[in-house]
Amino acid sequence: MLSILKQHLLANPIGTSFPLPPFCLMVGGVSGVGKSALAGQLAQRLGAHLETTDHLREALRTAYPAEFYPELHAHSYTAWRLLPQNGLKTPKVFQGLQTQARLLEKGVQAVASRVAREGRSLVLEGVHLLPGHPIRAGYPLNVTVLLVVRSPQEHLRRLKQRAQTTRRDAGEALAHFSQVRALQEALERRARLHRIPIIAADEPGAEEAVLALLKHQSQGGRP
């Protein structure tokens, strides 16, 4: 379906014949899939405000010490180690991410509501944007996508490149690559359950696919 939507977008580009209403676009995905790059490109192209859950988590870390909220100070793919044993069937690595996401939920909601009151569209990216948990901030258009990298080899290459070229902490993700991939699998299962579009960053046209979804849903279509 995404290929059909992309073809429709090429015939009727956004910004020329079909302006979008104010929107909230959430781009989820694990470390190293290209969320920041894609979200930045989309925000610039569409004139939207850009925010990331990593910035919100960093702000909360200064307010909530590690001795009281250790899971907040862990990585998204290692927070599960801090959880007590339980009988839940949900993968433990996803439970750890859920714990972090709950701590960030009010902050994410507050940011989205503030941007909405200012009359601006919002592009929000981060691993903590779980499929099935949309932001309710009064936007007439809400779209959520999950960005993935299908190929483990390509995912590993991207993390290695990020470790070499940026100051972001990709070394830890490389050291826990199996947990990162397990978390992506869990997010994909949840996305399919909630009918959230899954977009492969290692295939051509990821940006066009998101634009096509925005346009399609602004016209009342379903993902």
PDB file of C-alpha atoms in Angstrom:
ATOM      1  CA  MET A   1       0.000   0.000   0.000  1.00  0.00           C
ATOM      2  CA  LEU A   2       2.860   2.402   0.737  1.00  0.00           C
ATOM      3  CA  SER A   3       4.116   2.102  -2.844  1.00  0.00           C
ATOM      4  CA  ILE A   4       0.656   3.099  -4.123  1.00  0.00           C
ATOM      5  CA  LEU A   5       0.582   6.078  -1.761  1.00  0.00           C
ATOM      6  CA  LYS A   6       4.041   7.188  -2.900  1.00  0.00           C
ATOM      7  CA  GLN A   7       2.946   7.120  -6.532  1.00  0.00           C
ATOM      8  CA  HIS A   8      -0.086   9.237  -5.639  1.00  0.00           C
ATOM      9  CA  LEU A   9       2.151  11.726  -3.833  1.00  0.00           C
ATOM     10  CA  LEU A  10       4.434  12.120  -6.848  1.00  0.00           C
ATOM     11  CA  ALA A  11       1.414  13.012  -8.941  1.00  0.00           C
ATOM     12  CA  ASN A  12       0.145  15.545  -6.344  1.00  0.00           C
ATOM     13  CA  PRO A  13       3.097  16.842  -4.278  1.00  0.00           C
ATOM     14  CA  ILE A  14       2.512  18.160  -0.775  1.00  0.00           C
ATOM     15  CA  GLY A  15       3.026  21.877  -0.534  1.00  0.00           C
ATOM     16  CA  THR A  16       1.637  22.634  -3.990  1.00  0.00           C
ATOM     17  CA  SER A  17      -1.879  21.308  -4.561  1.00  0.00           C
ATOM     18  CA  PHE A  18      -2.773  19.922  -1.136  1.00  0.00           C
ATOM     19  CA  PRO A  19      -1.664  21.785   2.010  1.00  0.00           C
ATOM     20  CA  LEU A  20      -1.776  19.791   5.240  1.00  0.00           C
ATOM     21  CA  PRO A  21      -3.758  20.760   8.340  1.00  0.00           C
ATOM     22  CA  PRO A  22      -1.806  21.116  11.604  1.00  0.00           C
ATOM     23  CA  PHE A  23      -0.428  17.683  12.400  1.00  0.00           C
ATOM     24  CA  CYS A  24       1.487  15.625  14.929  1.00  0.00           C
ATOM     25  CA  LEU A  25       3.808  13.104  13.302  1.00  0.00           C
ATOM     26  CA  MET A  26       5.465  10.549  15.596  1.00  0.00           C
ATOM     27  CA  VAL A  27       8.454   8.612  14.269  1.00  0.00           C
ATOM     28  CA  GLY A  28       9.372   5.631  16.460  1.00  0.00           C
ATOM     29  CA  GLY A  29      12.173   3.095  16.148  1.00  0.00           C
ATOM     30  CA  VAL A  30      15.225   1.708  17.921  1.00  0.00           C
ATOM     31  CA  SER A  31      18.752   3.101  17.966  1.00  0.00           C
ATOM     32  CA  GLY A  32      20.518   3.381  14.637  1.00  0.00           C
ATOM     33  CA  VAL A  33      17.572   3.173  12.232  1.00  0.00           C
ATOM     34  CA  GLY A  34      17.761   6.831  11.161  1.00  0.00           C
ATOM     35  CA  LYS A  35      14.909   8.414  13.136  1.00  0.00           C
ATOM     36  CA  SER A  36      16.737  11.691  13.755  1.00  0.00           C
ATOM     37  CA  ALA A  37      17.724  12.160  10.119  1.00  0.00           C
ATOM     38  CA  LEU A  38      14.272  11.341   8.770  1.00  0.00           C
ATOM     39  CA  ALA A  39      12.431  13.445  11.352  1.00  0.00           C
ATOM     40  CA  GLY A  40      14.753  16.389  10.737  1.00  0.00           C
ATOM     41  CA  GLN A  41      14.240  16.223   6.980  1.00  0.00           C
ATOM     42  CA  LEU A  42      10.467  16.023   7.352  1.00  0.00           C
ATOM     43  CA  ALA A  43      10.280  18.868   9.875  1.00  0.00           C
ATOM     44  CA  GLN A  44      12.319  21.133   7.612  1.00  0.00           C
ATOM     45  CA  ARG A  45      10.365  20.188   4.512  1.00  0.00           C
ATOM     46  CA  LEU A  46       6.980  20.698   6.173  1.00  0.00           C
ATOM     47  CA  GLY A  47       7.859  23.672   8.385  1.00  0.00           C
ATOM     48  CA  ALA A  48       7.077  21.774  11.596  1.00  0.00           C
ATOM     49  CA  HIS A  49       8.579  21.971  15.069  1.00  0.00           C
ATOM     50  CA  LEU A  50      11.026  19.114  15.783  1.00  0.00           C
ATOM     51  CA  GLU A  51      11.346  17.398  19.175  1.00  0.00           C
ATOM     52  CA  THR A  52      12.943  14.180  20.412  1.00  0.00           C
ATOM     53  CA  THR A  53      12.191  12.026  23.438  1.00  0.00           C
ATOM     54  CA  ASP A  54      15.933  11.736  24.097  1.00  0.00           C
ATOM     55  CA  HIS A  55      16.016  15.447  24.950  1.00  0.00           C
ATOM     56  CA  LEU A  56      13.078  15.026  27.303  1.00  0.00           C
ATOM     57  CA  ARG A  57      14.671  12.016  28.961  1.00  0.00           C
ATOM     58  CA  GLU A  58      17.918  13.940  29.457  1.00  0.00           C
ATOM     59  CA  ALA A  59      15.997  16.775  31.126  1.00  0.00           C
ATOM     60  CA  LEU A  60      14.213  14.342  33.444  1.00  0.00           C
ATOM     61  CA  ARG A  61      17.515  12.727  34.397  1.00  0.00           C
ATOM     62  CA  THR A  62      18.661  15.994  35.923  1.00  0.00           C
ATOM     63  CA  ALA A  63      15.520  16.117  38.083  1.00  0.00           C
ATOM     64  CA  TYR A  64      15.260  12.442  39.024  1.00  0.00           C
ATOM     65  CA  PRO A  65      18.490  10.897  40.402  1.00  0.00           C
ATOM     66  CA  ALA A  66      19.555   7.422  39.333  1.00  0.00           C
ATOM     67  CA  GLU A  67      19.152   6.026  42.850  1.00  0.00           C
ATOM     68  CA  PHE A  68      15.400   6.737  42.690  1.00  0.00           C
ATOM     69  CA  TYR A  69      14.734   6.130  38.975  1.00  0.00           C
ATOM     70  CA  PRO A  70      17.516   3.841  37.742  1.00  0.00           C
ATOM     71  CA  GLU A  71      15.527   2.724  34.696  1.00  0.00           C
ATOM     72  CA  LEU A  72      15.382   6.329  33.479  1.00  0.00           C
ATOM     73  CA  HIS A  73      19.179   6.480  33.441  1.00  0.00           C
ATOM     74  CA  ALA A  74      19.589   3.210  31.535  1.00  0.00           C
ATOM     75  CA  HIS A  75      19.531   2.742  27.791  1.00  0.00           C
ATOM     76  CA  SER A  76      16.237   1.822  26.154  1.00  0.00           C
ATOM     77  CA  TYR A  77      17.606  -1.647  25.343  1.00  0.00           C
ATOM     78  CA  THR A  78      19.111  -2.339  28.805  1.00  0.00           C
ATOM     79  CA  ALA A  79      16.431  -0.929  31.146  1.00  0.00           C
ATOM     80  CA  TRP A  80      14.867  -4.410  31.357  1.00  0.00           C
ATOM     81  CA  ARG A  81      17.757  -5.552  33.562  1.00  0.00           C
ATOM     82  CA  LEU A  82      16.502  -3.310  36.347  1.00  0.00           C
ATOM     83  CA  LEU A  83      13.013  -4.790  36.433  1.00  0.00           C
ATOM     84  CA  PRO A  84      11.911  -7.418  38.969  1.00  0.00           C
ATOM     85  CA  GLN A  85      11.028 -10.907  37.795  1.00  0.00           C
ATOM     86  CA  ASN A  86       7.440 -11.293  36.658  1.00  0.00           C
ATOM     87  CA  GLY A  87       5.286 -13.734  34.781  1.00  0.00           C
ATOM     88  CA  LEU A  88       4.349 -11.413  31.924  1.00  0.00           C
ATOM     89  CA  LYS A  89       4.531 -12.839  28.411  1.00  0.00           C
ATOM     90  CA  THR A  90       5.742  -9.528  26.969  1.00  0.00           C
ATOM     91  CA  PRO A  91       9.467  -9.680  26.090  1.00  0.00           C
ATOM     92  CA  LYS A  92      11.519  -8.334  28.986  1.00  0.00           C
ATOM     93  CA  VAL A  93      13.428  -5.935  26.720  1.00  0.00           C
ATOM     94  CA  PHE A  94      10.113  -4.344  25.722  1.00  0.00           C
ATOM     95  CA  GLN A  95       8.992  -4.148  29.361  1.00  0.00           C
ATOM     96  CA  GLY A  96      12.073  -2.056  30.098  1.00  0.00           C
ATOM     97  CA  LEU A  97      11.251   0.339  27.293  1.00  0.00           C
ATOM     98  CA  GLN A  98       7.635   0.559  28.493  1.00  0.00           C
ATOM     99  CA  THR A  99       8.855   1.574  31.944  1.00  0.00           C
ATOM    100  CA  GLN A 100      10.894   4.418  30.466  1.00  0.00           C
ATOM    101  CA  ALA A 101       8.051   5.466  28.182  1.00  0.00           C
ATOM    102  CA  ARG A 102       5.647   5.773  31.130  1.00  0.00           C
ATOM    103  CA  LEU A 103       8.076   8.105  32.916  1.00  0.00           C
ATOM    104  CA  LEU A 104       8.303  10.298  29.815  1.00  0.00           C
ATOM    105  CA  GLU A 105       4.628  10.212  28.907  1.00  0.00           C
ATOM    106  CA  LYS A 106       3.506  13.383  30.700  1.00  0.00           C
ATOM    107  CA  GLY A 107       6.498  15.349  29.436  1.00  0.00           C
ATOM    108  CA  VAL A 108       5.874  14.280  25.846  1.00  0.00           C
ATOM    109  CA  GLN A 109       2.199  15.165  26.182  1.00  0.00           C
ATOM    110  CA  ALA A 110       3.041  18.586  27.644  1.00  0.00           C
ATOM    111  CA  VAL A 111       5.411  19.430  24.786  1.00  0.00           C
ATOM    112  CA  ALA A 112       2.889  18.342  22.158  1.00  0.00           C
ATOM    113  CA  SER A 113       0.091  20.330  23.796  1.00  0.00           C
ATOM    114  CA  ARG A 114       2.278  23.455  23.995  1.00  0.00           C
ATOM    115  CA  VAL A 115       3.256  23.251  20.312  1.00  0.00           C
ATOM    116  CA  ALA A 116      -0.395  22.640  19.354  1.00  0.00           C
ATOM    117  CA  ARG A 117      -1.531  25.724  21.308  1.00  0.00           C
ATOM    118  CA  GLU A 118       1.036  27.752  19.403  1.00  0.00           C
ATOM    119  CA  GLY A 119      -0.590  26.629  16.165  1.00  0.00           C
ATOM    120  CA  ARG A 120       2.430  24.739  14.876  1.00  0.00           C
ATOM    121  CA  SER A 121       2.727  21.234  13.507  1.00  0.00           C
ATOM    122  CA  LEU A 122       5.001  18.827  15.347  1.00  0.00           C
ATOM    123  CA  VAL A 123       7.413  16.102  14.278  1.00  0.00           C
ATOM    124  CA  LEU A 124       8.302  14.006  17.302  1.00  0.00           C
ATOM    125  CA  GLU A 125      10.864  11.216  17.177  1.00  0.00           C
ATOM    126  CA  GLY A 126      12.150   8.669  19.645  1.00  0.00           C
ATOM    127  CA  VAL A 127      12.213   5.042  20.683  1.00  0.00           C
ATOM    128  CA  HIS A 128       9.793   5.873  23.513  1.00  0.00           C
ATOM    129  CA  LEU A 129       6.940   6.607  21.088  1.00  0.00           C
ATOM    130  CA  LEU A 130       5.333   3.211  21.379  1.00  0.00           C
ATOM    131  CA  PRO A 131       2.909   1.987  18.702  1.00  0.00           C
ATOM    132  CA  GLY A 132      -0.640   2.181  19.994  1.00  0.00           C
ATOM    133  CA  HIS A 133       0.004   5.191  22.268  1.00  0.00           C
ATOM    134  CA  PRO A 134      -0.795   8.302  20.184  1.00  0.00           C
ATOM    135  CA  ILE A 135      -0.336  11.797  21.559  1.00  0.00           C
ATOM    136  CA  ARG A 136      -3.633  13.578  22.261  1.00  0.00           C
ATOM    137  CA  ALA A 137      -2.924  17.277  21.856  1.00  0.00           C
ATOM    138  CA  GLY A 138      -5.819  18.555  19.788  1.00  0.00           C
ATOM    139  CA  TYR A 139      -4.229  18.127  16.376  1.00  0.00           C
ATOM    140  CA  PRO A 140      -6.684  17.491  13.533  1.00  0.00           C
ATOM    141  CA  LEU A 141      -4.149  15.081  11.997  1.00  0.00           C
ATOM    142  CA  ASN A 142      -2.184  12.491  14.002  1.00  0.00           C
ATOM    143  CA  VAL A 143       0.125  10.050  12.228  1.00  0.00           C
ATOM    144  CA  THR A 144       2.440   7.464  13.794  1.00  0.00           C
ATOM    145  CA  VAL A 145       5.040   5.402  11.937  1.00  0.00           C
ATOM    146  CA  LEU A 146       7.616   2.855  13.038  1.00  0.00           C
ATOM    147  CA  LEU A 147      10.982   3.127  11.287  1.00  0.00           C
ATOM    148  CA  VAL A 148      12.995  -0.098  11.048  1.00  0.00           C
ATOM    149  CA  VAL A 149      16.088  -1.470   9.358  1.00  0.00           C
ATOM    150  CA  ARG A 150      15.298  -4.888   7.925  1.00  0.00           C
ATOM    151  CA  SER A 151      18.867  -6.064   7.378  1.00  0.00           C
ATOM    152  CA  PRO A 152      20.864  -6.794  10.556  1.00  0.00           C
ATOM    153  CA  GLN A 153      24.063  -6.197   8.603  1.00  0.00           C
ATOM    154  CA  GLU A 154      22.878  -2.769   7.442  1.00  0.00           C
ATOM    155  CA  HIS A 155      21.705  -1.918  10.955  1.00  0.00           C
ATOM    156  CA  LEU A 156      25.113  -2.843  12.343  1.00  0.00           C
ATOM    157  CA  ARG A 157      26.844  -0.794   9.646  1.00  0.00           C
ATOM    158  CA  ARG A 158      24.754   2.263  10.513  1.00  0.00           C
ATOM    159  CA  LEU A 159      25.552   1.989  14.206  1.00  0.00           C
ATOM    160  CA  LYS A 160      29.276   1.643  13.481  1.00  0.00           C
ATOM    161  CA  GLN A 161      29.149   4.674  11.197  1.00  0.00           C
ATOM    162  CA  ARG A 162      27.338   6.703  13.851  1.00  0.00           C
ATOM    163  CA  ALA A 163      29.930   5.712  16.447  1.00  0.00           C
ATOM    164  CA  GLN A 164      32.704   6.941  14.169  1.00  0.00           C
ATOM    165  CA  THR A 165      31.165  10.172  12.930  1.00  0.00           C
ATOM    166  CA  THR A 166      29.098  11.577  15.814  1.00  0.00           C
ATOM    167  CA  ARG A 167      29.312  12.105  19.550  1.00  0.00           C
ATOM    168  CA  ARG A 168      26.184  10.078  20.150  1.00  0.00           C
ATOM    169  CA  ASP A 169      26.601   6.987  22.290  1.00  0.00           C
ATOM    170  CA  ALA A 170      26.445   4.324  19.587  1.00  0.00           C
ATOM    171  CA  GLY A 171      29.119   2.218  21.266  1.00  0.00           C
ATOM    172  CA  GLU A 172      26.669   0.920  23.861  1.00  0.00           C
ATOM    173  CA  ALA A 173      24.153   0.037  21.161  1.00  0.00           C
ATOM    174  CA  LEU A 174      26.869  -1.913  19.340  1.00  0.00           C
ATOM    175  CA  ALA A 175      27.766  -3.743  22.541  1.00  0.00           C
ATOM    176  CA  HIS A 176      24.110  -4.699  23.038  1.00  0.00           C
ATOM    177  CA  PHE A 177      23.184  -5.197  19.398  1.00  0.00           C
ATOM    178  CA  SER A 178      21.204  -8.383  20.049  1.00  0.00           C
ATOM    179  CA  GLN A 179      18.976  -6.514  22.543  1.00  0.00           C
ATOM    180  CA  VAL A 180      18.517  -3.656  20.068  1.00  0.00           C
ATOM    181  CA  ARG A 181      17.350  -6.117  17.409  1.00  0.00           C
ATOM    182  CA  ALA A 182      15.098  -7.927  19.892  1.00  0.00           C
ATOM    183  CA  LEU A 183      13.529  -4.594  20.815  1.00  0.00           C
ATOM    184  CA  GLN A 184      12.897  -3.810  17.153  1.00  0.00           C
ATOM    185  CA  GLU A 185      11.148  -7.171  16.731  1.00  0.00           C
ATOM    186  CA  ALA A 186       8.940  -6.428  19.743  1.00  0.00           C
ATOM    187  CA  LEU A 187       8.068  -2.979  18.390  1.00  0.00           C
ATOM    188  CA  GLU A 188       7.215  -4.437  14.983  1.00  0.00           C
ATOM    189  CA  ARG A 189       4.844  -6.958  16.572  1.00  0.00           C
ATOM    190  CA  ARG A 190       3.137  -4.179  18.497  1.00  0.00           C
ATOM    191  CA  ALA A 191       2.927  -1.989  15.379  1.00  0.00           C
ATOM    192  CA  ARG A 192       1.243  -4.775  13.418  1.00  0.00           C
ATOM    193  CA  LEU A 193      -1.177  -5.341  16.308  1.00  0.00           C
ATOM    194  CA  HIS A 194      -2.200  -1.666  16.289  1.00  0.00           C
ATOM    195  CA  ARG A 195      -2.065  -1.301  12.482  1.00  0.00           C
ATOM    196  CA  ILE A 196       0.766   1.235  12.637  1.00  0.00           C
ATOM    197  CA  PRO A 197       2.645   1.641   9.330  1.00  0.00           C
ATOM    198  CA  ILE A 198       6.132   0.117   9.371  1.00  0.00           C
ATOM    199  CA  ILE A 199       8.643   1.836   7.092  1.00  0.00           C
ATOM    200  CA  ALA A 200      11.999   0.280   6.201  1.00  0.00           C
ATOM    201  CA  ALA A 201      14.804   2.848   6.293  1.00  0.00           C
ATOM    202  CA  ASP A 202      17.085   0.535   4.302  1.00  0.00           C
ATOM    203  CA  GLU A 203      14.706   0.606   1.339  1.00  0.00           C
ATOM    204  CA  PRO A 204      14.267   3.576  -1.045  1.00  0.00           C
ATOM    205  CA  GLY A 205      11.610   6.182  -0.439  1.00  0.00           C
ATOM    206  CA  ALA A 206      11.164   6.307   3.345  1.00  0.00           C
ATOM    207  CA  GLU A 207      10.589  10.068   3.392  1.00  0.00           C
ATOM    208  CA  GLU A 208       8.165   9.877   0.470  1.00  0.00           C
ATOM    209  CA  ALA A 209       6.271   7.066   2.200  1.00  0.00           C
ATOM    210  CA  VAL A 210       5.721   9.189   5.325  1.00  0.00           C
ATOM    211  CA  LEU A 211       4.628  12.175   3.251  1.00  0.00           C
ATOM    212  CA  ALA A 212       2.210   9.947   1.374  1.00  0.00           C
ATOM    213  CA  LEU A 213       0.720   8.706   4.643  1.00  0.00           C
ATOM    214  CA  LEU A 214       0.287  12.253   5.914  1.00  0.00           C
ATOM    215  CA  LYS A 215      -1.520  13.257   2.775  1.00  0.00           C
ATOM    216  CA  HIS A 216      -3.604  10.085   2.627  1.00  0.00           C
ATOM    217  CA  GLN A 217      -4.791  10.356   6.231  1.00  0.00           C
ATOM    218  CA  SER A 218      -5.454  14.096   5.892  1.00  0.00           C
ATOM    219  CA  GLN A 219      -7.975  13.115   3.237  1.00  0.00           C
ATOM    220  CA  GLY A 220      -9.672  10.697   5.602  1.00  0.00           C
ATOM    221  CA  GLY A 221      -7.836   7.558   4.530  1.00  0.00           C
ATOM    222  CA  ARG A 222      -6.624   4.812   6.849  1.00  0.00           C
ATOM    223  CA  PRO A 223      -3.003   3.601   7.070  1.00  0.00           C
TER     224      PRO A 223
END
